[in-house]
Amino acid sequence: MPQAIPPYLKLRAVDAAEVVRPDIADLDCLADLCRTFAEATGFPLRYVPSPEPTDDLDLLWSAPVNPGVGATPGHLRIDLSRTPADGETWRIDWHAAESLATAIGQLVNEAVAARHALWQREAELAAGVPVTPHANEETHLALRLEATLQAGVKAIHADSAALYLLDEATSQLKLRAASGMPIAKFQEPARELSGQLADLEALLGHAVALESRKDMVGSWRSPEPAGAALCVPVSSPTVPLGTLWFFNRRARTFTDEQTNVAEVIAAKIASDLDRAVLLDREAARSNIEREMTAAKRSQEHQLPITPPPLAGWKIAGWAAQASSLGGAFYDWRLLDDDTLLVLLGDASDGGIEAALSSAALRAALRTNDRTPADLRALLAQANRVLWESSAGGWWAGLWAGEINLKDGRCEFASAGRPSAMCLSDDRWLSLLKPQAPLGLEPIFKPQPKQIILTPGESLVVCNRGIMDAVDERGRPMEEAALARSLMADLSGPPDRLIDIVCDRVAAHAVQPDQWDRSILIVKRLAE
């Protein structure tokens, strides 16, 4: 049976294990520790850089130096190859010397482990350096790759070079860059990887040198007519990308130095390709960040800032999203001189989808400015907009109230799980029970209710993001506890009551900002 790899082929493995890592022998303190130990105890302590201690009749004690970063690189040992000078004796008991040597070994292990961690961390930080284009990097990638190949051809005294990259299915190799070859070569179809033994061997991490015509017989053939060829792998740290070929018209040999140069060229090409991908991703990410920032700013500007001047009344609202975009909102507007419409809600589970559904919901709620507002029609219309926009994919919680500023009558309706409380100095009243949210069904029939806000009373409405904030035992906020906190400072302005709610949530919840949050306070001033 013929051999899979002809014996005359030169294969050179690319082994990452050859990389030199932080070594124990590099510790500046190691020699000082061994010398000081010998001076203090009389026993000679030395470090031997070998995986296993050799058989030594003079060996008294040996311990592996193993900082937990790979194979044991060496041993600390005490032997009798050196004895005290004439007239000297061992200065301490042997058992004490052994305990001290063991402690020194542990200290060395910790020091080397720290150095190894630093070595790894610096590499990780290097990977975190932002990838930004250089001022001279406006040249197209094709020109940069061709320049790299041209430099490689010159360095190893080849006639031409070609870069073949794998397709997404890793079944074909397509010419992507070349030097010293006609441009028409790019029009040729991709090569099937199956049966291309030289490319397959290179993709396994070996440099393949075909140095004569007989080397290129059968499946070991060069992709281009040549007297000699060198094939090296092109790969990222985790993924093979393709192969790099250098061609010569006449037969020749490739030295180890030339093979090393070819591997360096291949590594640079892989780095350039990775960099191009990272730059594209960074540009896309930057564009997304700019768009998200603009969307966040637009969403914030849609919230009312200054309440209308209301004789005998004060109103305030607050909203915060769990991420850049979200669905929590509040709103108010005067329908006429004596009628105020107030709204609070949140949509979906946060993020971009919540922002979109919230925008659709708020647009639907602003289309009806009739006085008095028909809350049934208003919520039914908002439900229909959410349903038709997403076929049940968008949903929202909402509280809507119409307040008569003359007599304090407040008609309200809700959907989902907002919380609404009417507070006075000596009592509080919960106004809502959980309802089905808007948008899940094509038809929604709210049931409006009515209360009268007397002078000195306040209406506090919070979305589910406030009330669903849970403590370490998974318990949500309680209306009663929140009401008691607010009643203690009910004489303060509405902004102060919002601060109290936020402080209460922050003290109660493990993750107070897990959900989009919104608060609305309407206060009828005491006469």
Short mmCIF file of C-alpha atoms in Angstrom, two decimals:
data_model
loop_
_atom_site.label_atom_id
_atom_site.label_comp_id
_atom_site.label_asym_id
_atom_site.label_seq_id
_atom_site.Cartn_x
_atom_site.Cartn_y
_atom_site.Cartn_z
CA MET A 1 0.00 0.00 0.00
CA PRO A 2 1.55 3.40 -0.97
CA GLN A 3 2.45 5.85 1.76
CA ALA A 4 0.07 8.80 2.25
CA ILE A 5 3.02 11.21 2.49
CA PRO A 6 5.95 10.60 0.13
CA PRO A 7 9.24 10.38 2.06
CA TYR A 8 10.90 13.03 -0.07
CA LEU A 9 8.46 15.78 0.91
CA LYS A 10 9.61 18.33 3.50
CA LEU A 11 6.98 18.93 6.19
CA ARG A 12 7.60 21.38 8.96
CA ALA A 13 5.14 21.57 11.86
CA VAL A 14 4.15 24.95 13.22
CA ASP A 15 4.15 24.31 16.98
CA ALA A 16 2.79 26.93 19.37
CA ALA A 17 4.41 25.04 22.25
CA GLU A 18 7.75 26.46 21.17
CA VAL A 19 6.71 29.85 22.53
CA VAL A 20 8.73 30.80 25.60
CA ARG A 21 6.61 31.57 28.65
CA PRO A 22 7.56 33.15 31.98
CA ASP A 23 10.17 30.87 33.56
CA ILE A 24 10.96 30.15 37.19
CA ALA A 25 14.65 30.66 36.53
CA ASP A 26 13.90 34.27 35.62
CA LEU A 27 12.86 35.08 39.18
CA ASP A 28 15.42 37.53 40.51
CA CYS A 29 14.78 36.42 44.09
CA LEU A 30 15.34 32.68 43.53
CA ALA A 31 19.14 32.73 43.76
CA ASP A 32 18.99 35.02 46.80
CA LEU A 33 16.51 32.69 48.51
CA CYS A 34 18.71 29.64 47.94
CA ARG A 35 21.85 31.44 49.13
CA THR A 36 20.15 32.87 52.22
CA PHE A 37 18.70 29.44 53.06
CA ALA A 38 22.18 27.88 52.90
CA GLU A 39 23.68 30.63 55.05
CA ALA A 40 20.92 30.31 57.67
CA THR A 41 20.68 26.53 57.85
CA GLY A 42 23.92 25.12 56.47
CA PHE A 43 21.94 22.94 54.06
CA PRO A 44 22.49 23.65 50.33
CA LEU A 45 19.21 24.52 48.57
CA ARG A 46 19.21 24.78 44.78
CA TYR A 47 16.77 24.88 41.88
CA VAL A 48 17.11 22.22 39.17
CA PRO A 49 15.17 22.92 35.94
CA SER A 50 14.01 19.40 35.17
CA PRO A 51 10.58 17.74 35.26
CA GLU A 52 11.68 14.88 37.55
CA PRO A 53 14.47 14.62 40.11
CA THR A 54 17.33 12.38 38.97
CA ASP A 55 18.40 9.42 41.03
CA ASP A 56 20.92 10.84 43.44
CA LEU A 57 22.20 9.07 46.51
CA ASP A 58 23.06 12.44 48.07
CA LEU A 59 19.50 13.77 47.66
CA LEU A 60 17.93 14.60 51.05
CA TRP A 61 14.80 16.52 50.02
CA SER A 62 13.09 17.50 46.77
CA ALA A 63 9.82 19.29 45.98
CA PRO A 64 8.36 20.12 42.56
CA VAL A 65 7.94 23.75 41.68
CA ASN A 66 4.43 23.61 40.25
CA PRO A 67 2.59 26.92 40.12
CA GLY A 68 -0.39 25.33 38.38
CA VAL A 69 0.34 26.79 34.94
CA GLY A 70 1.36 23.65 33.06
CA ALA A 71 3.92 20.89 33.36
CA THR A 72 6.26 20.94 36.35
CA PRO A 73 9.24 23.00 35.15
CA GLY A 74 11.68 22.02 37.88
CA HIS A 75 12.43 21.10 41.47
CA LEU A 76 13.88 22.65 44.59
CA ARG A 77 16.19 20.20 46.26
CA ILE A 78 18.57 19.77 49.18
CA ASP A 79 21.45 17.34 48.73
CA LEU A 80 24.78 16.55 50.34
CA SER A 81 26.92 17.22 47.29
CA ARG A 82 28.07 20.24 49.24
CA THR A 83 29.04 19.68 52.84
CA PRO A 84 29.84 22.27 55.53
CA ALA A 85 33.38 23.55 55.55
CA ASP A 86 35.83 22.16 58.12
CA GLY A 87 34.76 23.13 61.59
CA GLU A 88 31.16 23.96 60.53
CA THR A 89 28.02 21.98 61.21
CA TRP A 90 24.41 22.08 60.11
CA ARG A 91 23.01 25.16 61.85
CA ILE A 92 19.43 23.97 62.44
CA ASP A 93 17.59 20.71 62.89
CA TRP A 94 16.89 18.82 59.65
CA HIS A 95 13.10 18.82 60.17
CA ALA A 96 13.11 22.62 60.62
CA ALA A 97 15.19 23.00 57.46
CA GLU A 98 12.75 20.81 55.55
CA SER A 99 9.76 22.88 56.75
CA LEU A 100 11.52 26.10 55.76
CA ALA A 101 12.39 24.72 52.32
CA THR A 102 8.77 23.66 51.81
CA ALA A 103 7.58 27.17 52.67
CA ILE A 104 10.10 28.63 50.21
CA GLY A 105 8.78 26.29 47.51
CA GLN A 106 5.23 27.48 48.14
CA LEU A 107 6.40 31.10 47.98
CA VAL A 108 8.13 30.47 44.65
CA ASN A 109 4.99 28.78 43.29
CA GLU A 110 2.86 31.78 44.22
CA ALA A 111 5.34 34.21 42.67
CA VAL A 112 5.48 32.31 39.40
CA ALA A 113 1.69 31.93 39.31
CA ALA A 114 1.38 35.70 39.75
CA ARG A 115 3.87 36.31 36.93
CA HIS A 116 2.01 33.89 34.69
CA ALA A 117 -1.32 35.59 35.46
CA LEU A 118 0.27 38.96 34.64
CA TRP A 119 1.62 37.54 31.38
CA GLN A 120 -1.83 36.30 30.40
CA ARG A 121 -3.55 39.49 31.52
CA GLU A 122 -1.27 41.69 29.44
CA ALA A 123 -2.16 39.63 26.37
CA GLU A 124 -5.85 39.94 27.20
CA LEU A 125 -5.47 43.71 27.55
CA ALA A 126 -3.68 43.79 24.21
CA ALA A 127 -6.67 42.06 22.66
CA GLY A 128 -8.89 44.75 24.17
CA VAL A 129 -7.05 47.63 22.51
CA PRO A 130 -9.56 49.44 20.25
CA VAL A 131 -9.04 48.64 16.59
CA THR A 132 -8.96 51.92 14.67
CA PRO A 133 -7.84 52.60 11.12
CA HIS A 134 -4.47 54.25 10.64
CA ALA A 135 -4.09 57.43 8.64
CA ASN A 136 -2.31 55.49 5.89
CA GLU A 137 -4.79 52.62 5.93
CA GLU A 138 -7.12 54.07 3.32
CA THR A 139 -5.48 51.77 0.75
CA HIS A 140 -7.79 48.96 -0.27
CA LEU A 141 -7.18 45.59 1.34
CA ALA A 142 -6.45 44.07 -2.07
CA LEU A 143 -3.47 46.39 -2.56
CA ARG A 144 -2.18 45.73 0.94
CA LEU A 145 -2.37 41.96 0.47
CA GLU A 146 -0.62 42.16 -2.90
CA ALA A 147 2.14 44.30 -1.37
CA THR A 148 2.62 41.72 1.39
CA LEU A 149 2.81 38.88 -1.13
CA GLN A 150 5.25 40.85 -3.26
CA ALA A 151 7.51 41.35 -0.25
CA GLY A 152 7.32 37.62 0.52
CA VAL A 153 8.20 36.67 -3.06
CA LYS A 154 11.26 38.89 -2.89
CA ALA A 155 12.31 37.63 0.56
CA ILE A 156 12.33 33.93 -0.30
CA HIS A 157 13.45 34.40 -3.93
CA ALA A 158 10.27 33.01 -5.46
CA ASP A 159 8.72 33.93 -8.81
CA SER A 160 5.10 34.34 -7.70
CA ALA A 161 2.74 33.85 -4.77
CA ALA A 162 -0.97 33.14 -4.33
CA LEU A 163 -3.36 33.33 -1.39
CA TYR A 164 -6.20 30.79 -1.39
CA LEU A 165 -8.95 31.19 1.22
CA LEU A 166 -11.61 28.71 2.27
CA ASP A 167 -15.27 29.34 1.52
CA GLU A 168 -17.90 29.32 4.27
CA ALA A 169 -18.53 25.59 3.76
CA THR A 170 -14.75 24.91 4.03
CA SER A 171 -15.02 22.77 0.92
CA GLN A 172 -13.30 24.99 -1.66
CA LEU A 173 -10.23 27.19 -1.92
CA LYS A 174 -10.56 30.39 -3.96
CA LEU A 175 -7.74 32.63 -5.16
CA ARG A 176 -8.13 35.92 -3.28
CA ALA A 177 -4.77 37.66 -3.73
CA ALA A 178 -1.67 37.12 -5.85
CA SER A 179 1.68 38.57 -6.84
CA GLY A 180 3.50 37.85 -10.11
CA MET A 181 0.43 36.18 -11.64
CA PRO A 182 -1.93 37.41 -14.41
CA ILE A 183 -5.15 39.09 -13.29
CA ALA A 184 -7.12 36.55 -15.31
CA LYS A 185 -6.30 33.95 -12.63
CA PHE A 186 -8.98 35.51 -10.41
CA GLN A 187 -11.63 34.48 -12.92
CA GLU A 188 -10.84 30.80 -12.54
CA PRO A 189 -13.24 28.68 -10.46
CA ALA A 190 -12.43 27.71 -6.90
CA ARG A 191 -10.46 24.53 -6.25
CA GLU A 192 -12.20 21.68 -4.47
CA LEU A 193 -10.37 21.05 -1.20
CA SER A 194 -11.06 17.35 -1.39
CA GLY A 195 -8.02 15.58 -2.80
CA GLN A 196 -5.68 18.56 -2.42
CA LEU A 197 -3.25 16.82 -0.07
CA ALA A 198 -0.73 19.65 0.07
CA ASP A 199 -3.41 22.16 1.07
CA LEU A 200 -4.95 19.72 3.54
CA GLU A 201 -1.56 19.04 5.13
CA ALA A 202 -0.92 22.78 5.40
CA LEU A 203 -4.31 23.36 6.99
CA LEU A 204 -3.28 20.84 9.65
CA GLY A 205 -0.39 23.16 10.56
CA HIS A 206 2.48 21.91 8.41
CA ALA A 207 4.58 23.74 5.85
CA VAL A 208 4.79 21.62 2.69
CA ALA A 209 7.78 22.02 0.36
CA LEU A 210 7.52 20.58 -3.17
CA GLU A 211 11.06 20.99 -4.44
CA SER A 212 11.09 19.06 -7.72
CA ARG A 213 8.80 17.86 -10.47
CA LYS A 214 8.51 14.42 -8.92
CA ASP A 215 7.28 15.99 -5.64
CA MET A 216 4.19 17.24 -7.46
CA VAL A 217 2.86 13.96 -8.80
CA GLY A 218 -0.63 12.78 -7.94
CA SER A 219 -2.59 14.62 -5.26
CA TRP A 220 0.47 16.53 -4.05
CA ARG A 221 0.42 18.67 -7.15
CA SER A 222 0.83 22.41 -7.08
CA PRO A 223 -2.24 24.54 -7.96
CA GLU A 224 -0.06 26.33 -10.55
CA PRO A 225 2.51 24.90 -13.01
CA ALA A 226 5.87 25.20 -11.25
CA GLY A 227 9.22 23.55 -10.82
CA ALA A 228 9.04 24.02 -7.03
CA ALA A 229 6.44 25.29 -4.59
CA LEU A 230 6.06 26.03 -0.90
CA CYS A 231 2.69 25.88 0.87
CA VAL A 232 2.11 27.26 4.41
CA PRO A 233 -1.08 27.59 6.45
CA VAL A 234 -2.96 30.86 6.89
CA SER A 235 -4.99 30.74 10.08
CA SER A 236 -6.39 32.80 12.91
CA PRO A 237 -5.74 31.61 16.49
CA THR A 238 -8.81 29.36 16.32
CA VAL A 239 -9.85 28.93 12.67
CA PRO A 240 -7.93 27.84 9.52
CA LEU A 241 -8.43 30.47 6.83
CA GLY A 242 -6.62 29.01 3.84
CA THR A 243 -3.18 28.43 2.35
CA LEU A 244 -0.37 30.59 1.02
CA TRP A 245 1.67 29.27 -1.94
CA PHE A 246 5.01 30.45 -3.30
CA PHE A 247 5.98 29.22 -6.77
CA ASN A 248 9.26 28.91 -8.65
CA ARG A 249 9.57 28.09 -12.34
CA ARG A 250 12.59 25.85 -11.75
CA ALA A 251 13.27 23.16 -9.18
CA ARG A 252 14.92 24.42 -6.01
CA THR A 253 15.14 23.80 -2.27
CA PHE A 254 13.61 25.93 0.46
CA THR A 255 15.73 26.54 3.55
CA ASP A 256 14.33 26.55 7.06
CA GLU A 257 14.87 30.32 7.17
CA GLN A 258 12.86 30.81 3.97
CA THR A 259 10.10 28.57 5.32
CA ASN A 260 10.05 30.66 8.49
CA VAL A 261 9.74 33.83 6.40
CA ALA A 262 6.82 32.29 4.49
CA GLU A 263 5.11 31.46 7.79
CA VAL A 264 5.64 35.03 9.01
CA ILE A 265 4.10 36.36 5.79
CA ALA A 266 1.14 34.01 6.27
CA ALA A 267 0.74 35.19 9.86
CA LYS A 268 0.76 38.84 8.72
CA ILE A 269 -1.89 38.09 6.10
CA ALA A 270 -4.06 36.37 8.73
CA SER A 271 -3.59 39.40 10.98
CA ASP A 272 -4.54 41.78 8.16
CA LEU A 273 -7.66 39.74 7.42
CA ASP A 274 -8.67 39.65 11.08
CA ARG A 275 -8.02 43.38 11.34
CA ALA A 276 -10.19 44.08 8.30
CA VAL A 277 -13.02 42.08 9.87
CA LEU A 278 -12.60 43.87 13.19
CA LEU A 279 -12.56 47.27 11.49
CA ASP A 280 -15.79 46.44 9.67
CA ARG A 281 -17.37 45.25 12.90
CA GLU A 282 -16.12 48.32 14.76
CA ALA A 283 -17.53 50.61 12.07
CA ALA A 284 -20.87 48.79 12.22
CA ARG A 285 -20.86 48.92 16.01
CA SER A 286 -20.05 52.63 15.98
CA ASN A 287 -22.90 53.27 13.57
CA ILE A 288 -25.27 51.30 15.77
CA GLU A 289 -24.09 53.20 18.86
CA ARG A 290 -24.63 56.53 17.12
CA GLU A 291 -28.10 55.48 16.04
CA MET A 292 -28.91 54.18 19.52
CA THR A 293 -27.69 57.43 21.08
CA ALA A 294 -29.81 59.46 18.70
CA ALA A 295 -32.83 57.22 19.35
CA LYS A 296 -32.31 57.50 23.12
CA ARG A 297 -32.06 61.28 22.90
CA SER A 298 -35.20 61.42 20.78
CA GLN A 299 -37.06 59.18 23.22
CA GLU A 300 -36.04 61.34 26.16
CA HIS A 301 -37.11 64.53 24.37
CA GLN A 302 -40.57 63.07 23.84
CA LEU A 303 -41.21 63.04 27.59
CA PRO A 304 -42.82 66.20 28.93
CA ILE A 305 -40.44 68.28 31.01
CA THR A 306 -42.34 71.29 32.32
CA PRO A 307 -45.86 70.69 33.61
CA PRO A 308 -48.57 73.16 32.61
CA PRO A 309 -49.39 75.91 35.15
CA LEU A 310 -52.30 74.52 37.13
CA ALA A 311 -53.94 76.58 39.86
CA GLY A 312 -54.24 74.40 42.95
CA TRP A 313 -52.46 71.42 41.42
CA LYS A 314 -48.90 70.13 40.96
CA ILE A 315 -47.75 67.32 38.71
CA ALA A 316 -44.43 65.55 38.10
CA GLY A 317 -43.23 62.49 36.22
CA TRP A 318 -40.08 60.39 35.90
CA ALA A 319 -39.00 57.56 33.62
CA ALA A 320 -35.80 55.52 33.27
CA GLN A 321 -35.05 52.68 30.90
CA ALA A 322 -33.13 49.56 31.92
CA SER A 323 -30.97 49.90 28.78
CA SER A 324 -30.33 52.58 26.19
CA LEU A 325 -33.86 52.25 24.86
CA GLY A 326 -36.99 51.08 26.59
CA GLY A 327 -40.73 51.39 26.84
CA ALA A 328 -41.42 53.27 30.10
CA PHE A 329 -43.07 56.67 29.70
CA TYR A 330 -45.37 59.24 31.26
CA ASP A 331 -47.37 62.02 29.62
CA TRP A 332 -49.86 64.75 30.34
CA ARG A 333 -51.78 67.37 28.38
CA LEU A 334 -54.60 69.82 28.91
CA LEU A 335 -57.72 68.97 26.97
CA ASP A 336 -59.22 72.34 27.94
CA ASP A 337 -58.82 74.87 30.73
CA ASP A 338 -60.41 72.55 33.29
CA THR A 339 -59.51 69.03 32.09
CA LEU A 340 -56.13 67.31 32.43
CA LEU A 341 -55.31 63.97 30.81
CA VAL A 342 -52.46 62.05 32.49
CA LEU A 343 -50.87 58.82 31.23
CA LEU A 344 -48.28 56.36 32.46
CA GLY A 345 -47.16 53.09 30.97
CA ASP A 346 -44.50 50.72 29.79
CA ALA A 347 -44.26 48.42 26.80
CA SER A 348 -42.93 44.91 26.24
CA ASP A 349 -39.81 43.75 28.11
CA GLY A 350 -37.46 46.61 27.36
CA GLY A 351 -34.96 47.33 24.62
CA ILE A 352 -35.54 48.37 21.03
CA GLU A 353 -38.79 46.44 20.67
CA ALA A 354 -40.18 48.14 23.77
CA ALA A 355 -39.18 51.56 22.39
CA LEU A 356 -40.96 50.85 19.10
CA SER A 357 -44.14 49.59 20.75
CA SER A 358 -44.06 52.48 23.23
CA ALA A 359 -43.78 54.99 20.37
CA ALA A 360 -46.75 53.38 18.60
CA LEU A 361 -48.74 53.38 21.84
CA ARG A 362 -48.05 57.05 22.61
CA ALA A 363 -48.92 58.06 19.07
CA ALA A 364 -52.24 56.25 19.38
CA LEU A 365 -52.98 57.92 22.71
CA ARG A 366 -52.36 61.40 21.27
CA THR A 367 -54.79 61.09 18.39
CA ASN A 368 -57.86 61.76 20.53
CA ASP A 369 -58.11 65.24 22.07
CA ARG A 370 -61.87 65.29 22.60
CA THR A 371 -63.29 66.72 25.80
CA PRO A 372 -64.26 64.86 27.83
CA ALA A 373 -61.94 62.02 26.85
CA ASP A 374 -63.60 58.69 26.20
CA LEU A 375 -61.21 56.40 28.11
CA ARG A 376 -62.90 53.28 26.76
CA ALA A 377 -62.37 54.40 23.19
CA LEU A 378 -58.87 55.66 23.96
CA LEU A 379 -57.62 52.35 25.39
CA ALA A 380 -59.49 50.31 22.77
CA GLN A 381 -57.82 52.32 20.02
CA ALA A 382 -54.37 51.92 21.64
CA ASN A 383 -54.96 48.18 21.92
CA ARG A 384 -55.95 47.96 18.26
CA VAL A 385 -52.81 49.84 17.15
CA LEU A 386 -50.53 47.49 19.13
CA TRP A 387 -52.37 44.41 17.88
CA GLU A 388 -52.37 45.45 14.25
CA SER A 389 -48.71 46.52 14.40
CA SER A 390 -47.43 43.21 15.70
CA ALA A 391 -50.24 40.62 15.70
CA GLY A 392 -49.91 40.12 19.44
CA GLY A 393 -46.12 40.48 19.65
CA TRP A 394 -46.27 43.91 21.27
CA TRP A 395 -48.00 44.46 24.57
CA ALA A 396 -48.15 47.30 27.07
CA GLY A 397 -49.28 48.28 30.53
CA LEU A 398 -51.09 51.61 30.80
CA TRP A 399 -52.83 53.88 33.27
CA ALA A 400 -54.93 56.72 31.87
CA GLY A 401 -56.74 59.29 33.96
CA GLU A 402 -58.89 62.32 33.15
CA ILE A 403 -58.92 64.88 36.00
CA ASN A 404 -61.43 67.68 36.42
CA LEU A 405 -59.29 70.46 37.86
CA LYS A 406 -62.30 72.23 39.40
CA ASP A 407 -63.87 69.55 41.55
CA GLY A 408 -61.10 66.87 41.62
CA ARG A 409 -63.09 64.16 39.89
CA CYS A 410 -60.70 61.63 38.30
CA GLU A 411 -61.97 59.00 35.90
CA PHE A 412 -59.33 56.38 35.14
CA ALA A 413 -58.82 53.07 33.37
CA SER A 414 -55.88 50.70 33.22
CA ALA A 415 -54.35 47.72 31.45
CA GLY A 416 -51.59 45.41 32.64
CA ARG A 417 -50.11 45.76 36.11
CA PRO A 418 -49.45 49.39 37.00
CA SER A 419 -50.00 50.47 40.58
CA ALA A 420 -52.13 53.48 41.52
CA MET A 421 -52.68 54.83 45.05
CA CYS A 422 -54.62 57.73 46.48
CA LEU A 423 -52.77 59.14 49.51
CA SER A 424 -53.68 61.56 52.27
CA ASP A 425 -51.99 62.37 55.58
CA ASP A 426 -53.82 59.64 57.48
CA ARG A 427 -54.94 57.03 54.95
CA TRP A 428 -54.20 55.46 51.58
CA LEU A 429 -56.26 53.60 49.03
CA SER A 430 -55.16 51.13 46.37
CA LEU A 431 -57.03 51.88 43.15
CA LEU A 432 -56.12 49.07 40.77
CA LYS A 433 -56.13 45.33 40.33
CA PRO A 434 -54.09 43.50 37.66
CA GLN A 435 -55.69 43.57 34.20
CA ALA A 436 -54.84 42.01 30.85
CA PRO A 437 -52.23 44.13 29.03
CA LEU A 438 -52.91 45.95 25.80
CA GLY A 439 -52.01 44.36 22.48
CA LEU A 440 -52.43 40.65 23.22
CA GLU A 441 -55.95 40.37 21.83
CA PRO A 442 -57.67 42.27 19.02
CA ILE A 443 -60.44 43.53 21.32
CA PHE A 444 -59.92 45.20 24.70
CA LYS A 445 -62.83 46.41 26.86
CA PRO A 446 -61.62 48.55 29.77
CA GLN A 447 -63.77 49.28 32.79
CA PRO A 448 -63.24 52.93 33.86
CA LYS A 449 -63.53 53.88 37.52
CA GLN A 450 -63.80 57.19 39.32
CA ILE A 451 -62.45 58.80 42.48
CA ILE A 452 -62.44 62.35 43.82
CA LEU A 453 -59.12 63.89 44.82
CA THR A 454 -59.79 66.20 47.73
CA PRO A 455 -57.46 69.10 48.69
CA GLY A 456 -54.25 67.67 50.23
CA GLU A 457 -54.53 64.29 48.51
CA SER A 458 -52.05 62.90 46.03
CA LEU A 459 -52.35 60.37 43.23
CA VAL A 460 -49.27 58.13 42.86
CA VAL A 461 -49.01 55.87 39.80
CA CYS A 462 -46.06 53.48 39.24
CA ASN A 463 -45.46 51.04 36.41
CA ARG A 464 -44.76 47.36 36.93
CA GLY A 465 -40.99 48.00 36.75
CA ILE A 466 -41.28 49.76 40.12
CA MET A 467 -43.58 47.26 41.77
CA ASP A 468 -41.84 44.13 40.38
CA ALA A 469 -38.43 45.05 41.85
CA VAL A 470 -37.67 42.09 44.13
CA ASP A 471 -35.43 41.72 47.17
CA GLU A 472 -32.93 38.94 47.83
CA ARG A 473 -35.79 36.60 48.78
CA GLY A 474 -37.72 37.28 45.58
CA ARG A 475 -40.39 39.46 47.24
CA PRO A 476 -41.72 42.39 45.15
CA MET A 477 -42.45 45.88 46.43
CA GLU A 478 -45.55 46.15 48.61
CA GLU A 479 -48.00 48.98 48.05
CA ALA A 480 -48.57 49.31 51.77
CA ALA A 481 -44.88 49.82 52.58
CA LEU A 482 -44.49 52.29 49.72
CA ALA A 483 -47.62 54.18 50.78
CA ARG A 484 -46.39 54.52 54.37
CA SER A 485 -43.06 55.92 53.14
CA LEU A 486 -44.85 58.52 51.04
CA MET A 487 -47.40 59.48 53.70
CA ALA A 488 -44.56 60.47 56.03
CA ASP A 489 -43.57 63.26 53.62
CA LEU A 490 -46.78 63.93 51.74
CA SER A 491 -46.54 67.68 52.24
CA GLY A 492 -43.47 67.80 50.02
CA PRO A 493 -43.56 68.64 46.31
CA PRO A 494 -44.26 65.86 43.77
CA ASP A 495 -40.57 65.73 42.79
CA ARG A 496 -39.72 64.88 46.38
CA LEU A 497 -42.28 62.05 46.36
CA ILE A 498 -40.67 60.63 43.21
CA ASP A 499 -37.30 60.67 44.98
CA ILE A 500 -38.84 58.76 47.89
CA VAL A 501 -40.18 56.07 45.55
CA CYS A 502 -36.79 55.71 43.84
CA ASP A 503 -34.96 55.55 47.18
CA ARG A 504 -37.40 52.95 48.46
CA VAL A 505 -36.90 50.78 45.36
CA ALA A 506 -33.10 51.11 45.60
CA ALA A 507 -33.17 50.03 49.26
CA HIS A 508 -35.53 47.12 48.62
CA ALA A 509 -34.44 45.59 45.33
CA VAL A 510 -31.39 43.49 44.49
CA GLN A 511 -31.47 44.92 40.94
CA PRO A 512 -33.49 48.12 41.11
CA ASP A 513 -32.81 48.99 37.46
CA GLN A 514 -33.63 45.58 36.00
CA TRP A 515 -36.84 46.82 34.37
CA ASP A 516 -37.96 50.01 32.65
CA ARG A 517 -39.45 52.28 35.32
CA SER A 518 -41.88 55.19 35.33
CA ILE A 519 -43.62 57.22 38.04
CA LEU A 520 -46.40 59.84 37.87
CA ILE A 521 -47.46 62.06 40.79
CA VAL A 522 -50.55 64.31 40.72
CA LYS A 523 -51.09 66.39 43.85
CA ARG A 524 -54.08 68.57 44.72
CA LEU A 525 -52.83 71.31 46.96
CA ALA A 526 -54.47 71.95 50.31
CA GLU A 527 -56.73 75.01 50.39
#
